[in-house]
Tab-separated table of C-alpha atoms and ligand atoms in Angstrom:
chain	number	residue	atom	x	y	z
A	503	UNK	CA	124.462	44.695	-121.414
A	504	UNK	CA	124.243	43.425	-124.967
A	505	UNK	CA	121.595	40.787	-124.259
A	506	UNK	CA	119.477	43.596	-122.760
A	507	UNK	CA	119.910	45.656	-125.924
A	508	UNK	CA	119.163	42.558	-128.020
A	509	UNK	CA	115.913	42.065	-126.078
A	510	UNK	CA	115.227	45.729	-126.747
A	511	UNK	CA	115.860	45.350	-130.476
A	512	UNK	CA	113.738	42.210	-130.761
A	513	UNK	CA	110.956	43.340	-128.429
A	514	UNK	CA	107.719	43.165	-130.502
A	515	UNK	CA	106.961	46.782	-129.719
A	516	UNK	CA	110.232	48.059	-131.126
A	517	UNK	CA	111.154	45.767	-134.047
A	518	UNK	CA	112.154	48.958	-135.858
A	519	UNK	CA	114.730	49.584	-133.108
A	520	UNK	CA	117.486	48.589	-135.552
A	521	UNK	CA	116.355	51.271	-137.995
A	522	UNK	CA	117.464	53.975	-135.560
A	523	UNK	CA	120.803	52.343	-134.776
A	524	UNK	CA	123.516	54.983	-134.641
A	525	UNK	CA	121.165	57.289	-132.729
A	526	UNK	CA	123.061	59.715	-130.492
A	527	UNK	CA	120.120	61.046	-128.446
A	528	UNK	CA	117.761	58.151	-127.710
A	529	UNK	CA	115.242	57.915	-124.848
A	530	UNK	CA	114.552	56.851	-122.135
A	531	UNK	CA	117.643	57.339	-119.940
A	532	UNK	CA	118.640	56.845	-116.325
A	533	UNK	CA	118.902	60.337	-114.777
A	534	UNK	CA	121.918	60.379	-112.414
A	535	UNK	CA	120.934	63.127	-109.978
A	536	UNK	CA	124.554	63.931	-109.068
A	537	UNK	CA	125.543	64.309	-112.755
A	538	UNK	CA	122.689	66.699	-113.577
A	539	UNK	CA	123.735	70.347	-113.857
A	540	UNK	CA	121.659	73.119	-112.239
A	541	UNK	CA	120.881	75.744	-114.908
A	542	UNK	CA	119.839	79.092	-113.325
A	543	UNK	CA	118.582	80.264	-116.735
A	544	UNK	CA	115.831	77.624	-116.753
A	545	UNK	CA	112.480	79.329	-116.183
A	546	UNK	CA	109.450	77.925	-114.400
A	547	UNK	CA	107.336	75.805	-116.736
A	548	UNK	CA	104.027	77.500	-117.602
A	549	UNK	CA	101.071	75.216	-118.381
A	550	UNK	CA	97.698	76.431	-119.674
A	551	UNK	CA	95.426	73.541	-120.653
A	552	UNK	CA	91.837	74.206	-121.788
A	553	UNK	CA	89.774	71.214	-120.588
A	554	UNK	CA	87.307	71.608	-123.480
A	555	UNK	CA	90.074	70.725	-126.003
A	556	UNK	CA	89.907	67.116	-124.782
A	557	UNK	CA	88.464	64.933	-127.582
A	558	UNK	CA	88.581	61.154	-126.938
A	559	UNK	CA	90.484	58.289	-125.346
A	560	UNK	CA	91.623	55.262	-127.369
A	561	UNK	CA	93.744	52.107	-127.215
A	562	UNK	CA	96.480	52.444	-129.864
A	563	UNK	CA	98.005	49.013	-129.247
A	564	UNK	CA	100.943	50.459	-127.253
A	565	UNK	CA	99.098	52.343	-124.496
A	566	UNK	CA	95.836	54.174	-123.876
A	567	UNK	CA	95.970	57.709	-125.203
A	568	UNK	CA	93.864	60.859	-124.688
A	569	UNK	CA	93.791	63.089	-127.795
A	570	UNK	CA	93.304	66.867	-127.819
A	571	UNK	CA	92.129	69.418	-130.372
A	572	UNK	CA	95.433	71.028	-131.388
A	573	UNK	CA	93.999	73.231	-134.186
A	574	UNK	CA	94.636	76.392	-132.101
A	575	UNK	CA	96.811	77.630	-129.227
A	576	UNK	CA	94.303	76.595	-126.558
A	577	UNK	CA	96.221	73.980	-124.552
A	578	UNK	CA	99.828	75.105	-124.471
A	579	UNK	CA	103.022	75.029	-122.441
A	580	UNK	CA	105.802	77.619	-122.442
A	581	UNK	CA	108.734	78.785	-120.318
A	582	UNK	CA	111.024	76.167	-118.790
A	583	UNK	CA	113.765	75.421	-121.370
A	584	UNK	CA	111.464	76.382	-124.245
A	585	UNK	CA	111.961	79.276	-126.686
A	586	UNK	CA	108.281	79.457	-127.607
A	587	UNK	CA	104.940	77.823	-126.834
A	588	UNK	CA	104.077	74.212	-127.713
A	589	UNK	CA	100.596	72.737	-128.250
A	590	UNK	CA	99.298	69.677	-126.360
A	591	UNK	CA	98.487	66.845	-128.792
A	592	UNK	CA	97.971	63.779	-126.549
A	593	UNK	CA	98.945	62.109	-123.315
A	594	UNK	CA	99.467	58.410	-122.533
A	595	UNK	CA	101.166	56.154	-119.982
A	596	UNK	CA	103.757	53.356	-119.711
A	597	UNK	CA	103.515	50.747	-116.929
A	598	UNK	CA	104.699	47.334	-115.709
A	599	UNK	CA	103.062	43.988	-115.007
A	600	UNK	CA	103.899	44.527	-111.318
A	601	UNK	CA	104.706	47.562	-109.153
A	602	UNK	CA	108.469	46.824	-109.184
A	603	UNK	CA	108.904	48.294	-112.656
A	604	UNK	CA	107.027	50.144	-115.418
A	605	UNK	CA	108.451	53.633	-115.916
A	606	UNK	CA	110.634	54.438	-118.940
A	607	UNK	CA	112.975	56.949	-117.288
A	608	UNK	CA	114.740	56.174	-114.008
A	609	UNK	CA	116.284	58.405	-111.347
A	610	UNK	CA	119.531	57.045	-109.905
A	611	UNK	CA	118.351	53.661	-111.218
A	612	UNK	CA	115.109	53.922	-109.261
A	613	UNK	CA	112.221	52.745	-111.390
A	614	UNK	CA	108.580	53.698	-110.804
A	615	UNK	CA	105.473	51.556	-111.472
A	616	UNK	CA	104.306	53.886	-114.258
A	617	UNK	CA	105.112	57.091	-116.182
A	618	UNK	CA	102.798	59.675	-117.783
A	619	UNK	CA	103.840	61.379	-121.040
A	620	UNK	CA	102.201	64.627	-122.193
A	621	UNK	CA	103.177	65.145	-125.841
A	622	UNK	CA	103.351	68.673	-127.320
A	623	UNK	CA	104.493	70.048	-130.712
A	624	UNK	CA	106.000	73.316	-131.936
A	625	UNK	CA	103.420	75.279	-134.016
A	626	UNK	CA	106.027	77.971	-134.820
A	627	UNK	CA	108.338	75.626	-136.771
A	628	UNK	CA	105.795	72.972	-137.862
A	629	UNK	CA	102.276	72.910	-139.295
A	630	UNK	CA	101.211	69.643	-137.623
A	631	UNK	CA	102.251	67.105	-135.006
A	632	UNK	CA	103.197	64.657	-137.771
A	633	UNK	CA	105.518	67.303	-139.235
A	634	UNK	CA	107.012	68.186	-135.860
A	635	UNK	CA	107.880	64.510	-135.220
A	636	UNK	CA	110.578	64.875	-137.883
A	637	UNK	CA	111.810	68.325	-136.780
A	638	UNK	CA	114.787	68.889	-134.505
A	639	UNK	CA	113.172	70.114	-131.243
A	640	UNK	CA	109.771	69.741	-132.883
A	641	UNK	CA	108.359	68.070	-129.770
A	642	UNK	CA	108.274	68.502	-126.025
A	643	UNK	CA	107.228	65.598	-123.805
A	644	UNK	CA	106.581	66.174	-120.107
A	645	UNK	CA	107.233	62.997	-118.093
A	646	UNK	CA	105.568	62.489	-114.713
A	647	UNK	CA	106.368	59.460	-112.530
A	648	UNK	CA	103.525	57.558	-110.837
A	649	UNK	CA	104.194	55.937	-107.467
A	650	UNK	CA	102.004	53.626	-105.383
A	651	UNK	CA	100.185	55.562	-102.699
A	652	UNK	CA	96.950	57.460	-102.191
A	653	UNK	CA	93.989	57.262	-104.539
A	654	UNK	CA	94.238	59.875	-107.315
A	655	UNK	CA	90.768	61.405	-107.819
A	656	UNK	CA	91.691	63.163	-111.087
A	657	UNK	CA	93.115	59.958	-112.592
A	658	UNK	CA	89.990	58.011	-111.616
A	659	UNK	CA	87.956	59.738	-114.367
A	660	UNK	CA	90.439	58.250	-116.856
A	661	UNK	CA	90.464	54.854	-115.158
A	662	UNK	CA	86.651	54.651	-115.289
A	663	UNK	CA	86.826	54.959	-119.089
A	664	UNK	CA	89.397	52.131	-119.547
A	665	UNK	CA	86.934	49.201	-119.756
A	666	UNK	CA	85.454	50.898	-122.840
A	667	UNK	CA	88.868	50.864	-124.601
A	668	UNK	CA	90.040	47.416	-123.485
A	669	UNK	CA	90.926	46.227	-127.023
A	670	UNK	CA	93.360	47.690	-129.563
A	671	UNK	CA	91.715	50.412	-131.728
A	672	UNK	CA	88.783	50.854	-129.329
A	673	UNK	CA	87.848	54.518	-128.881
A	674	UNK	CA	85.445	56.380	-126.628
A	675	UNK	CA	84.473	60.038	-126.425
A	676	UNK	CA	86.136	61.756	-123.499
A	677	UNK	CA	85.179	65.363	-123.064
A	678	UNK	CA	86.246	68.014	-120.560
A	679	UNK	CA	89.361	66.706	-118.823
A	680	UNK	CA	92.157	68.952	-117.552
A	681	UNK	CA	95.453	67.026	-117.502
A	682	UNK	CA	96.918	69.696	-115.185
A	683	UNK	CA	95.322	67.629	-112.395
A	684	UNK	CA	97.952	64.951	-113.179
A	685	UNK	CA	100.838	67.358	-112.515
A	686	UNK	CA	102.673	67.327	-109.177
A	687	UNK	CA	102.572	70.698	-107.398
A	688	UNK	CA	106.380	70.777	-107.088
A	689	UNK	CA	107.819	72.864	-109.981
A	690	UNK	CA	111.201	71.065	-110.080
A	691	UNK	CA	112.213	69.221	-113.281
A	692	UNK	CA	115.136	67.806	-115.245
A	693	UNK	CA	115.458	68.468	-118.978
A	694	UNK	CA	117.515	66.817	-121.746
A	695	UNK	CA	117.478	66.304	-125.523
A	696	UNK	CA	116.118	62.895	-126.527
A	697	UNK	CA	113.777	60.921	-128.743
A	698	UNK	CA	110.374	59.319	-128.948
A	699	UNK	CA	110.404	56.018	-127.031
A	700	UNK	CA	108.057	54.313	-129.498
A	701	UNK	CA	108.344	54.176	-133.312
A	702	UNK	CA	109.406	56.226	-135.212
A	703	UNK	CA	111.897	56.833	-132.309
A	704	UNK	CA	112.846	60.159	-133.935
A	705	UNK	CA	115.357	62.410	-132.136
A	706	UNK	CA	113.051	65.427	-132.008
A	707	UNK	CA	112.090	65.580	-128.328
A	708	UNK	CA	112.978	68.060	-125.608
A	709	UNK	CA	112.209	65.997	-122.476
A	710	UNK	CA	110.996	67.672	-119.293
A	711	UNK	CA	110.929	65.110	-116.447
A	712	UNK	CA	109.201	66.220	-113.237
A	713	UNK	CA	111.253	65.472	-110.128
A	714	UNK	CA	108.274	64.636	-107.875
A	715	UNK	CA	105.974	61.693	-108.626
A	716	UNK	CA	102.190	61.735	-108.301
A	717	UNK	CA	100.520	59.084	-106.144
A	718	UNK	CA	97.989	56.550	-107.468
A	719	UNK	CA	96.525	53.559	-105.635
A	720	UNK	CA	96.854	49.810	-106.312
A	721	UNK	CA	93.382	49.488	-107.870
A	722	UNK	CA	94.153	52.266	-110.360
A	723	UNK	CA	97.398	50.585	-111.463
A	724	UNK	CA	95.590	47.253	-111.780
A	725	UNK	CA	93.005	48.852	-114.054
A	726	UNK	CA	95.874	49.884	-116.435
A	727	UNK	CA	96.978	46.222	-116.474
A	728	UNK	CA	93.543	45.002	-117.558
A	729	UNK	CA	93.921	46.682	-120.956
A	730	UNK	CA	94.898	44.511	-123.923
A	731	UNK	CA	97.514	44.863	-126.685
A	732	UNK	CA	95.208	42.733	-128.851
A	733	UNK	CA	92.114	43.542	-130.897
A	734	UNK	CA	88.677	42.090	-130.187
A	735	UNK	CA	88.474	38.443	-131.323
A	736	UNK	CA	92.266	37.854	-131.088
A	737	UNK	CA	93.870	35.753	-128.355
A	738	UNK	CA	94.126	38.178	-125.419
A	739	UNK	CA	97.537	39.651	-124.531
A	740	UNK	CA	97.484	41.905	-121.436
A	741	UNK	CA	98.849	45.403	-122.034
A	742	UNK	CA	101.741	45.470	-119.539
A	743	UNK	CA	105.486	46.243	-119.703
A	744	UNK	CA	104.903	48.742	-122.527
A	745	UNK	CA	108.109	50.617	-121.708
A	746	UNK	CA	111.294	50.883	-123.763
A	747	UNK	CA	114.544	49.788	-122.084
A	748	UNK	CA	117.139	52.383	-121.087
A	749	UNK	CA	119.238	53.935	-123.852
A	750	UNK	CA	122.861	55.150	-123.594
A	751	UNK	CA	123.339	58.764	-122.406
A	752	UNK	CA	126.236	59.257	-124.862
A	753	UNK	CA	127.382	62.885	-125.108
A	754	UNK	CA	124.464	64.477	-123.224
A	755	UNK	CA	124.065	66.518	-120.060
A	756	UNK	CA	120.844	66.518	-118.045
A	757	UNK	CA	120.031	69.977	-116.670
A	758	UNK	CA	118.001	70.592	-113.508
A	759	UNK	CA	115.729	73.541	-112.734
A	760	UNK	CA	116.561	73.205	-109.038
A	761	UNK	CA	119.648	73.122	-106.807
B	1274	EVH	N1	106.511	57.568	-125.581
B	1274	EVH	S1	106.693	58.986	-126.287
B	1274	EVH	O1	106.088	60.054	-125.492
B	1274	EVH	O2	108.090	59.167	-126.587
B	1274	EVH	C1	105.845	58.978	-127.805
B	1274	EVH	N2	104.910	59.873	-128.166
B	1274	EVH	C2	104.509	59.570	-129.411
B	1274	EVH	C3	105.213	58.464	-129.814
B	1274	EVH	N3	106.038	58.092	-128.802
B	1275	ZN	ZN1	105.439	57.667	-123.933
Protein backbone atom coordinates (compact mmCIF):
# COMPACT_ATOMS: atom_id res chain seq x y z
CA UNK A 1 0.00 0.00 0.00
CA UNK A 2 1.19 3.55 -0.48
CA UNK A 3 2.11 4.14 3.16
CA UNK A 4 4.29 1.01 2.91
CA UNK A 5 6.01 2.41 -0.17
CA UNK A 6 6.35 5.78 1.58
CA UNK A 7 8.05 4.05 4.53
CA UNK A 8 10.27 2.36 1.96
CA UNK A 9 11.15 5.66 0.29
CA UNK A 10 11.86 7.41 3.59
CA UNK A 11 13.62 4.49 5.27
CA UNK A 12 17.10 5.79 6.26
CA UNK A 13 18.75 2.96 4.38
CA UNK A 14 17.10 3.81 1.09
CA UNK A 15 16.70 7.62 1.00
CA UNK A 16 17.81 7.36 -2.63
CA UNK A 17 14.76 5.16 -3.29
CA UNK A 18 13.12 8.09 -5.11
CA UNK A 19 16.08 8.33 -7.49
CA UNK A 20 15.15 4.97 -9.00
CA UNK A 21 11.45 5.76 -9.29
CA UNK A 22 10.12 4.51 -12.61
CA UNK A 23 12.13 1.30 -12.19
CA UNK A 24 10.53 -1.63 -14.01
CA UNK A 25 12.62 -4.46 -12.51
CA UNK A 26 13.19 -3.71 -8.83
CA UNK A 27 14.00 -6.23 -6.07
CA UNK A 28 13.05 -7.88 -3.76
CA UNK A 29 9.75 -9.49 -4.85
CA UNK A 30 7.23 -11.96 -3.48
CA UNK A 31 7.67 -15.19 -5.49
CA UNK A 32 4.20 -16.68 -6.14
CA UNK A 33 5.03 -20.37 -6.55
CA UNK A 34 1.94 -21.05 -8.70
CA UNK A 35 2.80 -18.17 -11.09
CA UNK A 36 6.40 -19.30 -11.63
CA UNK A 37 7.01 -21.04 -14.96
CA UNK A 38 9.09 -24.25 -15.15
CA UNK A 39 11.82 -23.74 -17.78
CA UNK A 40 13.27 -27.10 -18.96
CA UNK A 41 16.17 -25.22 -20.59
CA UNK A 42 17.48 -24.07 -17.20
CA UNK A 43 20.65 -25.99 -16.38
CA UNK A 44 21.90 -27.04 -12.97
CA UNK A 45 23.84 -24.23 -11.29
CA UNK A 46 27.58 -24.99 -11.10
CA UNK A 47 29.50 -23.46 -8.18
CA UNK A 48 33.29 -23.61 -7.79
CA UNK A 49 34.51 -21.47 -4.89
CA UNK A 50 38.20 -21.46 -3.92
CA UNK A 51 38.30 -20.98 -0.13
CA UNK A 52 41.70 -19.24 -0.32
CA UNK A 53 40.13 -16.31 -2.25
CA UNK A 54 38.41 -15.22 0.97
CA UNK A 55 39.96 -11.91 2.14
CA UNK A 56 38.19 -10.22 5.09
CA UNK A 57 34.88 -9.56 6.82
CA UNK A 58 33.65 -6.02 7.53
CA UNK A 59 30.66 -4.02 8.74
CA UNK A 60 29.61 -1.70 5.88
CA UNK A 61 26.81 0.01 7.81
CA UNK A 62 24.09 -2.01 6.03
CA UNK A 63 25.17 -5.57 6.84
CA UNK A 64 28.30 -7.60 7.54
CA UNK A 65 30.06 -8.56 4.34
CA UNK A 66 32.76 -11.10 3.41
CA UNK A 67 34.95 -9.91 0.51
CA UNK A 68 36.77 -12.16 -1.98
CA UNK A 69 39.75 -11.76 -4.29
CA UNK A 70 38.04 -11.40 -7.67
CA UNK A 71 41.21 -10.64 -9.69
CA UNK A 72 40.99 -14.06 -11.43
CA UNK A 73 38.45 -16.77 -12.27
CA UNK A 74 39.03 -18.67 -9.03
CA UNK A 75 35.63 -18.49 -7.31
CA UNK A 76 33.03 -18.69 -10.04
CA UNK A 77 29.50 -19.82 -10.84
CA UNK A 78 28.16 -20.93 -14.22
CA UNK A 79 25.28 -22.89 -15.74
CA UNK A 80 21.77 -22.27 -14.42
CA UNK A 81 20.29 -19.38 -16.47
CA UNK A 82 23.76 -17.96 -17.15
CA UNK A 83 25.44 -17.61 -20.56
CA UNK A 84 28.94 -17.50 -19.10
CA UNK A 85 30.78 -17.65 -15.78
CA UNK A 86 30.52 -14.97 -13.07
CA UNK A 87 33.08 -14.18 -10.36
CA UNK A 88 32.23 -14.10 -6.63
CA UNK A 89 32.86 -10.63 -5.18
CA UNK A 90 31.22 -10.72 -1.72
CA UNK A 91 28.44 -12.21 0.35
CA UNK A 92 26.30 -10.61 3.08
CA UNK A 93 22.99 -11.11 4.89
CA UNK A 94 19.69 -9.34 5.64
CA UNK A 95 17.76 -10.09 8.85
CA UNK A 96 15.00 -8.92 11.20
CA UNK A 97 14.82 -7.77 14.81
CA UNK A 98 12.79 -10.93 15.55
CA UNK A 99 12.35 -14.31 13.84
CA UNK A 100 8.97 -13.32 12.33
CA UNK A 101 10.60 -11.33 9.55
CA UNK A 102 14.00 -10.45 8.04
CA UNK A 103 14.32 -11.87 4.53
CA UNK A 104 14.07 -9.60 1.47
CA UNK A 105 12.37 -12.05 -0.91
CA UNK A 106 9.25 -13.98 0.11
CA UNK A 107 7.70 -17.19 -1.21
CA UNK A 108 3.90 -17.10 -1.36
CA UNK A 109 4.16 -14.25 1.17
CA UNK A 110 6.13 -16.43 3.57
CA UNK A 111 8.98 -14.45 5.07
CA UNK A 112 12.11 -15.99 6.60
CA UNK A 113 14.17 -14.66 9.54
CA UNK A 114 17.16 -13.94 7.29
CA UNK A 115 18.49 -14.14 3.71
CA UNK A 116 22.04 -14.68 2.40
CA UNK A 117 23.16 -12.91 -0.79
CA UNK A 118 26.21 -14.10 -2.75
CA UNK A 119 27.11 -11.34 -5.22
CA UNK A 120 28.90 -12.17 -8.50
CA UNK A 121 29.87 -10.09 -11.57
CA UNK A 122 30.35 -10.79 -15.27
CA UNK A 123 34.09 -10.63 -16.19
CA UNK A 124 33.26 -11.17 -19.89
CA UNK A 125 31.28 -7.92 -20.28
CA UNK A 126 32.86 -5.87 -17.45
CA UNK A 127 36.35 -5.18 -16.12
CA UNK A 128 35.32 -4.78 -12.46
CA UNK A 129 32.43 -5.26 -10.06
CA UNK A 130 31.88 -1.48 -9.98
CA UNK A 131 31.55 -1.52 -13.78
CA UNK A 132 29.23 -4.52 -13.78
CA UNK A 133 26.88 -2.78 -11.31
CA UNK A 134 25.89 -0.47 -14.17
CA UNK A 135 25.69 -3.18 -16.87
CA UNK A 136 22.48 -4.91 -17.91
CA UNK A 137 22.92 -8.47 -16.53
CA UNK A 138 26.29 -7.42 -15.12
CA UNK A 139 25.54 -9.15 -11.82
CA UNK A 140 24.21 -12.41 -10.48
CA UNK A 141 23.07 -12.66 -6.86
CA UNK A 142 22.28 -16.05 -5.35
CA UNK A 143 19.72 -15.73 -2.53
CA UNK A 144 19.51 -18.38 0.18
CA UNK A 145 16.81 -18.26 2.88
CA UNK A 146 17.75 -18.92 6.52
CA UNK A 147 15.19 -20.59 8.77
CA UNK A 148 15.28 -21.23 12.52
CA UNK A 149 16.39 -24.77 13.25
CA UNK A 150 19.57 -26.74 13.84
CA UNK A 151 22.93 -25.16 14.58
CA UNK A 152 24.85 -24.41 11.36
CA UNK A 153 28.51 -25.39 11.91
CA UNK A 154 29.76 -23.66 8.74
CA UNK A 155 28.01 -20.39 9.65
CA UNK A 156 29.47 -20.49 13.17
CA UNK A 157 32.95 -19.57 11.83
CA UNK A 158 31.37 -16.36 10.51
CA UNK A 159 29.38 -15.75 13.68
CA UNK A 160 32.52 -16.07 15.83
CA UNK A 161 34.07 -13.17 13.88
CA UNK A 162 31.08 -10.80 14.35
CA UNK A 163 32.12 -9.28 17.71
CA UNK A 164 35.26 -8.00 15.96
CA UNK A 165 33.15 -6.09 13.39
CA UNK A 166 30.43 -4.81 15.73
CA UNK A 167 30.72 -1.16 14.60
CA UNK A 168 30.31 0.37 11.14
CA UNK A 169 33.59 0.30 9.13
CA UNK A 170 35.18 -2.30 11.42
CA UNK A 171 37.14 -4.92 9.46
CA UNK A 172 38.89 -8.15 10.37
CA UNK A 173 40.97 -10.57 8.33
CA UNK A 174 39.01 -13.68 7.44
CA UNK A 175 40.97 -16.25 5.53
CA UNK A 176 40.03 -19.65 4.11
CA UNK A 177 36.23 -19.84 4.12
CA UNK A 178 34.22 -21.76 1.53
CA UNK A 179 30.75 -20.22 1.16
CA UNK A 180 29.56 -23.42 -0.57
CA UNK A 181 28.95 -24.68 2.98
CA UNK A 182 26.10 -22.13 3.17
CA UNK A 183 24.33 -23.64 0.15
CA UNK A 184 21.41 -26.04 0.61
CA UNK A 185 22.00 -29.44 -1.02
CA UNK A 186 18.74 -29.19 -3.00
CA UNK A 187 19.53 -27.88 -6.53
CA UNK A 188 16.10 -26.27 -7.09
CA UNK A 189 15.90 -22.49 -7.67
CA UNK A 190 13.77 -19.68 -9.07
CA UNK A 191 15.30 -17.02 -11.32
CA UNK A 192 14.14 -13.55 -12.42
CA UNK A 193 15.55 -10.23 -13.64
CA UNK A 194 15.83 -7.64 -10.87
CA UNK A 195 17.95 -5.05 -9.12
CA UNK A 196 20.27 -4.44 -6.21
CA UNK A 197 18.21 -4.06 -3.02
CA UNK A 198 20.55 -1.43 -1.57
CA UNK A 199 21.85 1.75 -3.26
CA UNK A 200 22.53 2.24 -6.13
CA UNK A 201 19.48 -0.09 -6.67
CA UNK A 202 20.60 -0.58 -10.29
CA UNK A 203 18.61 -2.97 -12.51
CA UNK A 204 21.59 -5.15 -13.39
CA UNK A 205 20.92 -8.33 -11.41
CA UNK A 206 19.97 -11.82 -12.52
CA UNK A 207 18.54 -13.25 -9.27
CA UNK A 208 18.84 -16.94 -8.47
CA UNK A 209 16.76 -17.75 -5.36
CA UNK A 210 17.27 -21.22 -3.85
CA UNK A 211 13.99 -22.98 -3.09
CA UNK A 212 15.21 -24.73 0.09
CA UNK A 213 16.34 -22.75 3.14
CA UNK A 214 19.36 -23.57 5.30
CA UNK A 215 18.86 -24.00 9.04
CA UNK A 216 20.57 -21.83 11.68
CA UNK A 217 19.90 -21.77 15.42
CA UNK A 218 18.52 -19.01 17.67
CA UNK A 219 21.93 -18.07 19.11
CA UNK A 220 23.36 -17.57 15.62
CA UNK A 221 20.50 -15.25 14.61
CA UNK A 222 20.89 -13.32 17.87
CA UNK A 223 24.58 -12.79 17.13
CA UNK A 224 23.57 -11.07 13.81
CA UNK A 225 21.31 -8.76 15.85
CA UNK A 226 24.16 -7.67 18.13
CA UNK A 227 25.88 -5.86 15.25
CA UNK A 228 25.50 -2.09 15.03
CA UNK A 229 24.61 0.30 12.18
CA UNK A 230 26.63 2.94 14.04
CA UNK A 231 30.35 3.67 14.25
CA UNK A 232 32.37 3.46 17.46
CA UNK A 233 31.65 6.45 19.72
CA UNK A 234 28.19 7.15 18.20
CA UNK A 235 24.94 6.40 20.03
CA UNK A 236 24.41 2.68 19.39
CA UNK A 237 21.76 1.60 16.86
CA UNK A 238 21.35 -2.20 16.58
CA UNK A 239 21.77 -3.56 13.05
CA UNK A 240 18.36 -5.19 12.51
CA UNK A 241 15.61 -4.97 9.86
CA UNK A 242 18.20 -4.24 7.15
CA UNK A 243 15.89 -5.53 4.42
CA UNK A 244 14.20 -3.58 1.62
CA UNK A 245 10.40 -3.83 1.38
CA UNK A 246 8.80 -5.76 -1.47
CA UNK A 247 8.79 -4.15 -4.92
CA UNK A 248 6.13 -4.54 -7.64
CA UNK A 249 6.58 -7.53 -10.01
CA UNK A 250 5.39 -5.43 -12.98
CA UNK A 251 5.89 -7.17 -16.34
CA UNK A 252 8.12 -10.02 -15.11
CA UNK A 253 7.89 -13.80 -15.02
CA UNK A 254 9.72 -15.88 -12.41
CA UNK A 255 11.11 -19.10 -13.89
CA UNK A 256 11.71 -22.28 -11.89
CA UNK A 257 14.37 -24.94 -12.47
CA UNK A 258 12.01 -27.59 -11.09
CA UNK A 259 8.49 -28.89 -11.74
N1 LIG B 1 21.42 -6.68 -1.42
S1 LIG B 1 22.09 -6.91 -2.84
O1 LIG B 1 22.66 -8.25 -2.95
O2 LIG B 1 21.12 -6.58 -3.86
C1 LIG B 1 23.42 -5.81 -3.03
N2 LIG B 1 24.68 -6.17 -3.33
C2 LIG B 1 25.42 -5.05 -3.43
C3 LIG B 1 24.59 -3.99 -3.18
N3 LIG B 1 23.35 -4.47 -2.92
ZN1 LIG C 1 21.66 -8.21 -0.20
